[in-house]
Short mmCIF file of C-alpha atoms and ligand atoms in Angstrom, two decimals:
data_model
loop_
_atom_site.label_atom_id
_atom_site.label_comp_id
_atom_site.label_asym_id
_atom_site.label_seq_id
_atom_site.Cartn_x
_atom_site.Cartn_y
_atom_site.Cartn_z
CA UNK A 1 0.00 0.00 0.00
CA UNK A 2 1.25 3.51 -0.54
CA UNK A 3 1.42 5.05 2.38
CA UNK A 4 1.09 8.72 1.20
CA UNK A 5 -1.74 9.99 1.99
CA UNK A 6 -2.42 12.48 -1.13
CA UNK A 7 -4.95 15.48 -1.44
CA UNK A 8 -5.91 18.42 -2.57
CA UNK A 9 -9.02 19.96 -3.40
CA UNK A 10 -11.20 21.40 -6.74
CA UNK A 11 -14.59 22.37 -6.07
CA UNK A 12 -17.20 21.90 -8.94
CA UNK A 13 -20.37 23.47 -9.63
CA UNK A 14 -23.58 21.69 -10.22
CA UNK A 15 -23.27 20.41 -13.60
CA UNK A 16 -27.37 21.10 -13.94
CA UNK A 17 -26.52 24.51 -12.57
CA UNK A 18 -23.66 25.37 -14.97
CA UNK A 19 -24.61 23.08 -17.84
CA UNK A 20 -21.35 22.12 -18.35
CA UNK A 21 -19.22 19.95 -16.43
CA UNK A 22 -16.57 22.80 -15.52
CA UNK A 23 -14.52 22.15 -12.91
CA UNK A 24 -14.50 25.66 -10.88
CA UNK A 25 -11.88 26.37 -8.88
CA UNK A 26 -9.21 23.97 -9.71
CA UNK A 27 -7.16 24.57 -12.70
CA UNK A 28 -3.74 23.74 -14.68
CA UNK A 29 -1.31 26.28 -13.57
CA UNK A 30 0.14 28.63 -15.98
CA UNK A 31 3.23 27.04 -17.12
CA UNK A 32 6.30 28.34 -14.89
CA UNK A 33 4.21 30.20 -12.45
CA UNK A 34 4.75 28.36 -9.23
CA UNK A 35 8.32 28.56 -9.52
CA UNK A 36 8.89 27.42 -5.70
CA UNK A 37 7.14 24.16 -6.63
CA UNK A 38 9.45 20.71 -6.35
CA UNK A 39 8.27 17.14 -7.63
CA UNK A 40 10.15 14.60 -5.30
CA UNK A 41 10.77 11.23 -6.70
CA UNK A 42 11.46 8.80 -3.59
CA UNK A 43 12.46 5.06 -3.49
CA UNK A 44 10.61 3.03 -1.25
CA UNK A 45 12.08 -0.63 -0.94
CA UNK A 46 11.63 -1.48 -4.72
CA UNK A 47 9.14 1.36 -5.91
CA UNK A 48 9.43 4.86 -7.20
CA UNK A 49 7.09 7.45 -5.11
CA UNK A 50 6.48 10.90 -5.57
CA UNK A 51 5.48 14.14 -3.55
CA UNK A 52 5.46 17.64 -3.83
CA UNK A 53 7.71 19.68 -2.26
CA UNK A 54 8.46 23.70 -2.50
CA UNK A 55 11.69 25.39 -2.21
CA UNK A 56 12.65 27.46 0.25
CA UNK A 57 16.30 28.71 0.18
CA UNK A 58 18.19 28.18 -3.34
CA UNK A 59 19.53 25.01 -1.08
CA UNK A 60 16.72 23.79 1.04
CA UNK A 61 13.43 22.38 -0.03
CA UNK A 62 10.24 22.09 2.61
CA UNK A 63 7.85 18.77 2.37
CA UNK A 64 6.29 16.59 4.55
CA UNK A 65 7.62 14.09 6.78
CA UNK A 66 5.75 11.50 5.60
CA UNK A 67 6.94 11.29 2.27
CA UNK A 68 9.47 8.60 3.29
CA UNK A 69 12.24 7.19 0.80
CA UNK A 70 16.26 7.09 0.18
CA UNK A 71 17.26 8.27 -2.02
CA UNK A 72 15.25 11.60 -2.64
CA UNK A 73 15.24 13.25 -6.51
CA UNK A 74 14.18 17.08 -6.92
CA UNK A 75 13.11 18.32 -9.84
CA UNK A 76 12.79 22.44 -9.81
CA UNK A 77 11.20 24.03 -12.88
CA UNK A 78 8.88 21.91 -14.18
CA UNK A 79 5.51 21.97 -15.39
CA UNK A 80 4.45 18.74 -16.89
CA UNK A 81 6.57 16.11 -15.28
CA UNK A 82 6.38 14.02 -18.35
CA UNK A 83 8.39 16.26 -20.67
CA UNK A 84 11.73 17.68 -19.71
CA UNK A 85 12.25 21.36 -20.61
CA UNK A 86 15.22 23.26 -20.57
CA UNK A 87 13.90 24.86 -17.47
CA UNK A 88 14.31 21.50 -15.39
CA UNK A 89 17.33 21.12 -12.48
CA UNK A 90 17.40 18.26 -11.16
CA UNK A 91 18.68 17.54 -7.72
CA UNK A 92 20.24 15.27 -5.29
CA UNK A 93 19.06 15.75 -1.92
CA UNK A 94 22.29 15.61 0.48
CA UNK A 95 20.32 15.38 3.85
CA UNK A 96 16.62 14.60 4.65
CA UNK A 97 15.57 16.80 8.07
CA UNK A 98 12.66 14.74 9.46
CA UNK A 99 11.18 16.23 12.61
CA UNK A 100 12.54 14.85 15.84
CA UNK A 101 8.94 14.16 16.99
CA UNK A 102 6.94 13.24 13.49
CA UNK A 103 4.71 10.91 15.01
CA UNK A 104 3.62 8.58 11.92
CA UNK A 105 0.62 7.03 13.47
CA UNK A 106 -1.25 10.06 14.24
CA UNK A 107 0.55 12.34 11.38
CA UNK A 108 1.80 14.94 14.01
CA UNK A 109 4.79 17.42 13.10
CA UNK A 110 4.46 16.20 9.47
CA UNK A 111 7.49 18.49 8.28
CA UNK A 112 10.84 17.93 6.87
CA UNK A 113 13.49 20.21 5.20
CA UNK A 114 15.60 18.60 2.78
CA UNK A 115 19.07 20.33 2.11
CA UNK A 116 20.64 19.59 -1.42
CA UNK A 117 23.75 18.42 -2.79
CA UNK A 118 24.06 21.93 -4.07
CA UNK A 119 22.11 25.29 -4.87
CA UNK A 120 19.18 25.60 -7.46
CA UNK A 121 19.89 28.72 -9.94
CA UNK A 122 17.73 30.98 -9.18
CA UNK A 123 15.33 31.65 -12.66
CA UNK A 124 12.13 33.01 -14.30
CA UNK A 125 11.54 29.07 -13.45
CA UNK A 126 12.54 28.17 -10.32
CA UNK A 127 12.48 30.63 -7.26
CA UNK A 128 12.08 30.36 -3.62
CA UNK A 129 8.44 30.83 -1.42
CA UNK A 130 8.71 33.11 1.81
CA UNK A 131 7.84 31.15 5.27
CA UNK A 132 5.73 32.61 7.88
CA UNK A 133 7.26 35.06 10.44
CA UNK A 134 7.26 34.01 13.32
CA UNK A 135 4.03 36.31 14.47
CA UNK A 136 2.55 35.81 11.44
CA UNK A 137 -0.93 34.44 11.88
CA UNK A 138 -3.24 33.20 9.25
CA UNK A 139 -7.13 33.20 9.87
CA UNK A 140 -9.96 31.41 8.79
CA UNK A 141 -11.82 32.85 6.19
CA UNK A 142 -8.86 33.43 4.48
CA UNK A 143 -8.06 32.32 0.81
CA UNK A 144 -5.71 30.43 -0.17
CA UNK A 145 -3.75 28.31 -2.77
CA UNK A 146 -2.40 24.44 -3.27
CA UNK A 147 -0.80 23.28 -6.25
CA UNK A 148 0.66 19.98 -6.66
CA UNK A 149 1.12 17.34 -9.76
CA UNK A 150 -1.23 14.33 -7.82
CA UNK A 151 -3.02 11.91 -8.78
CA UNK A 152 -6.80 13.47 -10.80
CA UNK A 153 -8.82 9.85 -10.01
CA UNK A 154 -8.43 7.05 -7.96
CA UNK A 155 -5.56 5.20 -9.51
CA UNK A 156 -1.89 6.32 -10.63
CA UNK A 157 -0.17 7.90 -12.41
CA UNK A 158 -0.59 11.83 -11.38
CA UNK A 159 -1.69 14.85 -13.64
CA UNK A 160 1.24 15.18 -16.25
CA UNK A 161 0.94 18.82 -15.42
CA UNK A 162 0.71 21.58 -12.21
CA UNK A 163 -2.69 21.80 -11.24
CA UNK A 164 -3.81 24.47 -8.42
CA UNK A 165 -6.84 25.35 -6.25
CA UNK A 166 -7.98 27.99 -4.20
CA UNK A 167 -8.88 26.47 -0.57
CA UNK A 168 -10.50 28.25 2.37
CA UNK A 169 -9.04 28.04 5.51
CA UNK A 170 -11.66 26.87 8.27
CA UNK A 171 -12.10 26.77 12.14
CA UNK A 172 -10.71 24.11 13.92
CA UNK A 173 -13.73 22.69 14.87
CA UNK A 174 -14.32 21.51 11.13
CA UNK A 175 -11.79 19.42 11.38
CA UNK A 176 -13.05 17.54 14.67
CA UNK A 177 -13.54 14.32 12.80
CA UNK A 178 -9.60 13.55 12.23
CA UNK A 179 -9.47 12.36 15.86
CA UNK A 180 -5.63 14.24 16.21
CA UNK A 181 -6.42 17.58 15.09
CA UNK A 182 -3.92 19.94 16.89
CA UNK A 183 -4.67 23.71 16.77
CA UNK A 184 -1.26 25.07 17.38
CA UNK A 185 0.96 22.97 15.00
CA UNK A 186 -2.02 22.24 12.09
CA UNK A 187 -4.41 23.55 9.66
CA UNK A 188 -7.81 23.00 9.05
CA UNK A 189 -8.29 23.70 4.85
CA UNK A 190 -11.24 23.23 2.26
CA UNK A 191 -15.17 24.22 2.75
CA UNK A 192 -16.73 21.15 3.58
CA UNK A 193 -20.61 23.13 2.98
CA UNK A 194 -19.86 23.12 -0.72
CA UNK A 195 -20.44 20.92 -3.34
CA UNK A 196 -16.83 19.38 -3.85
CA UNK A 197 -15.10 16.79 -5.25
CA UNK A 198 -11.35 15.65 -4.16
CA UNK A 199 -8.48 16.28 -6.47
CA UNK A 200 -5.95 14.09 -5.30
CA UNK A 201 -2.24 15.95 -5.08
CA UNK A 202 0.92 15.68 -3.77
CA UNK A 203 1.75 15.82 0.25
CA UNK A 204 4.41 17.84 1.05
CA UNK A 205 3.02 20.99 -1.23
CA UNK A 206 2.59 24.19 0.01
CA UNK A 207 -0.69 26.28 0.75
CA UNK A 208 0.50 29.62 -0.13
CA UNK A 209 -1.90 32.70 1.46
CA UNK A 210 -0.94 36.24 0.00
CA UNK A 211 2.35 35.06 -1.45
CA UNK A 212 3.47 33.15 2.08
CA UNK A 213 3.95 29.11 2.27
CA UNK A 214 2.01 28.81 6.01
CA UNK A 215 1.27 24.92 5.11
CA UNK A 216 1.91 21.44 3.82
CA UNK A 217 -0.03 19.70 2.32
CA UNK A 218 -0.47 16.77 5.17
CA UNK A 219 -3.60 14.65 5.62
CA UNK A 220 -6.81 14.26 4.10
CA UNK A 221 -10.15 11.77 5.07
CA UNK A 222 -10.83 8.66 3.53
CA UNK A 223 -13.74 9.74 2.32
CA UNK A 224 -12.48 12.15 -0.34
CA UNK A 225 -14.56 15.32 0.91
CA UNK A 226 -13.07 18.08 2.25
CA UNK A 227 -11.40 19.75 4.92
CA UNK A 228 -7.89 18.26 5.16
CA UNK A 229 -5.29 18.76 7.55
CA UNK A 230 -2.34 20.81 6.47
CA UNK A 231 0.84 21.36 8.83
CA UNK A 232 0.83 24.78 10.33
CA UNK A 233 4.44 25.88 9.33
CA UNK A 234 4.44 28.80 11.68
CA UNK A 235 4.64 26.58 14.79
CA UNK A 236 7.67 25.34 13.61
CA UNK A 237 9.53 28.46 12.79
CA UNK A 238 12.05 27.75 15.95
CA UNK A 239 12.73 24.45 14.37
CA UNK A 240 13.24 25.51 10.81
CA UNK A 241 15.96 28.38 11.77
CA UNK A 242 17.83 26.28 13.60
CA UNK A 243 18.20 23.97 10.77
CA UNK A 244 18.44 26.48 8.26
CA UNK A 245 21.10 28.13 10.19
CA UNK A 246 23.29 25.54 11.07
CA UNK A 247 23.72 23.88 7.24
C1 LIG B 1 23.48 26.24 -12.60
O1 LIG B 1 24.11 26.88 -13.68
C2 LIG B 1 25.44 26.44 -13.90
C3 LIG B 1 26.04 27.31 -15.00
O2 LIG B 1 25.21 27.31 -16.10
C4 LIG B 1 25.44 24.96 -14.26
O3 LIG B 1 26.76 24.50 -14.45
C5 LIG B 1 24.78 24.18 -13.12
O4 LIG B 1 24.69 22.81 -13.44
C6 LIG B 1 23.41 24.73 -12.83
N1 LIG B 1 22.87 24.09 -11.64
C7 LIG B 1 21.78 23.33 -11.67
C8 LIG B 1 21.33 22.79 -10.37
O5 LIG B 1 21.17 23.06 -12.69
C1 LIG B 2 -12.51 6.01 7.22
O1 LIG B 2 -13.51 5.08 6.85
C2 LIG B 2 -13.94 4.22 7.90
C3 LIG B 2 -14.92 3.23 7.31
O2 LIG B 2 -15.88 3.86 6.52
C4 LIG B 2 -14.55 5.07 9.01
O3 LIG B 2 -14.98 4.25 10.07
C5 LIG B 2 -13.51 6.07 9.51
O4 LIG B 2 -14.07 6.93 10.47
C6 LIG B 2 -12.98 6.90 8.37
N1 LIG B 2 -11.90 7.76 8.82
C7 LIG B 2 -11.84 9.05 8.52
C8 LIG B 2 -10.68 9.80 9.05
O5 LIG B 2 -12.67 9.61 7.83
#
C-alpha cells in the first residue's frame, strides 16, 4: 500500500446549474508560475514514489515528513513532469531533516526540510516561497492556494501537469472528525458546505496565502470530501531556523 496519503481539493459546480461539467476552482497552472514548486521522486524498498515539495532557500526544499524514501530526486522548474524542458534542475538531496517528533501514526509534526547536494539557480523558473514570520498568523476565512502534480482519479499515475486550487481556511472545529487535530501545529483547509469533489495531489506541497507558504499539504479523510489537515508551518519556525542556520 502507498502510504502517502495524497490530497488536494477542486470544487465543482452543479453540472445542472452550470450546464457544463466545468470544474470551478481547480485549474492547470500557468506554465512556470509556481516557480517554488518541487516534484520529489522517492524510493521506497523497490518502488518509485512521488510528492510535492516547494523550495525554500536556493539550497533547502520544505515537504512533509511522511513522504518517506532514500534516495530523494528534486526536480525544480517543471511543469508537466512528463516532458523535460530546458527549465528543469534536477537535484540530489544531500540530507533529509525529518522532525525529531513526526509521530507517523497520528501524522503529528508532518514536516521535513531537505538540504541539497548543491544550490538551485535561481530563474524566471525556479524561485524560492517566503515562510511565515514568526508572528505571522493566518485566519480562517482566508483564501488560499495548493498546487501539486497528484493523482486526478483514484488510480496512478498523477496529472502530467501543475494543477492548483484555491482552498478556504476553516475553524478548527471543522476538522473535529480527524481524531488528532492539533490547533497550534495544524491547519484546518477546504469548505466542507460546498459541493466538492477531491483532487488528489501531492503531500508535502505548500498552501501559499498572500504570497506566504504557512502549510503542507499533510492529511486528508478517507472519504475524499473536504477539509484536510495541512501542517501549520508557523509553529515550527524555531525548528526551521535552527536547521536552516546551522547547514
Ligand atoms: C546552474 O548553472 C550552472 C552554469 O550554467 C550549471 O553548471 C549548473 O549545473 C546549474 N545548476 C543546476 C542545479 O542546474
Ligand atoms: C474512514 O472510513 C472508515 C470506514 O468507513 C470510518 O470508520 C472512519 O471513520 C474513516 N476515517 C476518517 C478519518 O474519515
Amino acid at each position: 500500500m502507498k502510504c502517502l496519503l495524497l490530497l488536494l481539493l477542486l470544487t465543482f459546480l452543479l453540472a445542472h446549474e452550470t450546464g457544463a461539467d466545468d470544474i470551478i476552482g481547480g485549474k492547470e497552472s500557468r506554465p512556470h508560475s509556481r516557480p517554488y514548486m518541487a516534484f520529489l521522486e522517492m524510493k521506497l524498498g523497490n518502488e518509485w514514489d512521488y510528492c510535492g515539495g516547494f523550495l525554500i532557500r536556493s539550497d533547502f526544499v520544505m515537504t512533509a515528513a511522511h513522504c518517506v524514501g532514500d534516495p530523494i530526486t528534486v526536480i525544480l522548474g517543471a511543469h508537466n513532469i512528463r516532458k523535460p524542458e530546458e527549465t528543469w534542475q534536477i537535484l540530489k538531496v544531500r540530507h533529509q531533516f525529518r522532525h525529531p517528533e513526526y509521530n507517523a501514526e497520528r501524522l503529528l509534526n508532518d514536516i521535513m526540510l531537505l538540504k541539497l547536494e548543491k544550490k538551485a539557480n535561481m530563474t524566471t523558473a525556479v524561485g524560492t516561497l517566503p515562510l511565515p514570520s514568526t508572528f505571522n498568523s493566518v485566519l480562517p476565512e482566508n483564501e488560499c492556494l495548493a498546487a501539486g502534480w497528484g493523482r486526478t482519479g483514484p488510480k496512478p499515475p498523477g496529472s502530467d501537469t501543475l494543477q492548483e486550487v484555491e482552498l478556504t481556511l476553516m475553524n478548527p472545529s471543522d476538522c473535529k472528525d480527524f481524531g488528532y487535530f492539533d490547533v497550534r501545529s495544524q491547519l484546518c483547509v477546504g469548505n466542507p458546505n460546498l459541493r466538492k469533489a477531491v483532487f488528489r495531489g501531492d503531500s508535502g506541497g505548500p498552501l501559499v496565502c498572500s504570497g506566504v507558504a504557512q502549510g503542507i499539504v499533510s492529511r486528508g479523510n478517507n472519504n475524499t470530501k473536504p477539509p484536510s489537515v495541512f501542517t501549520r508551518i508557523a509553529y515550527y519556525n524555531f525548528w526551521i531556523n535552527q536547521i536552516l542556520k546551522a547547514n
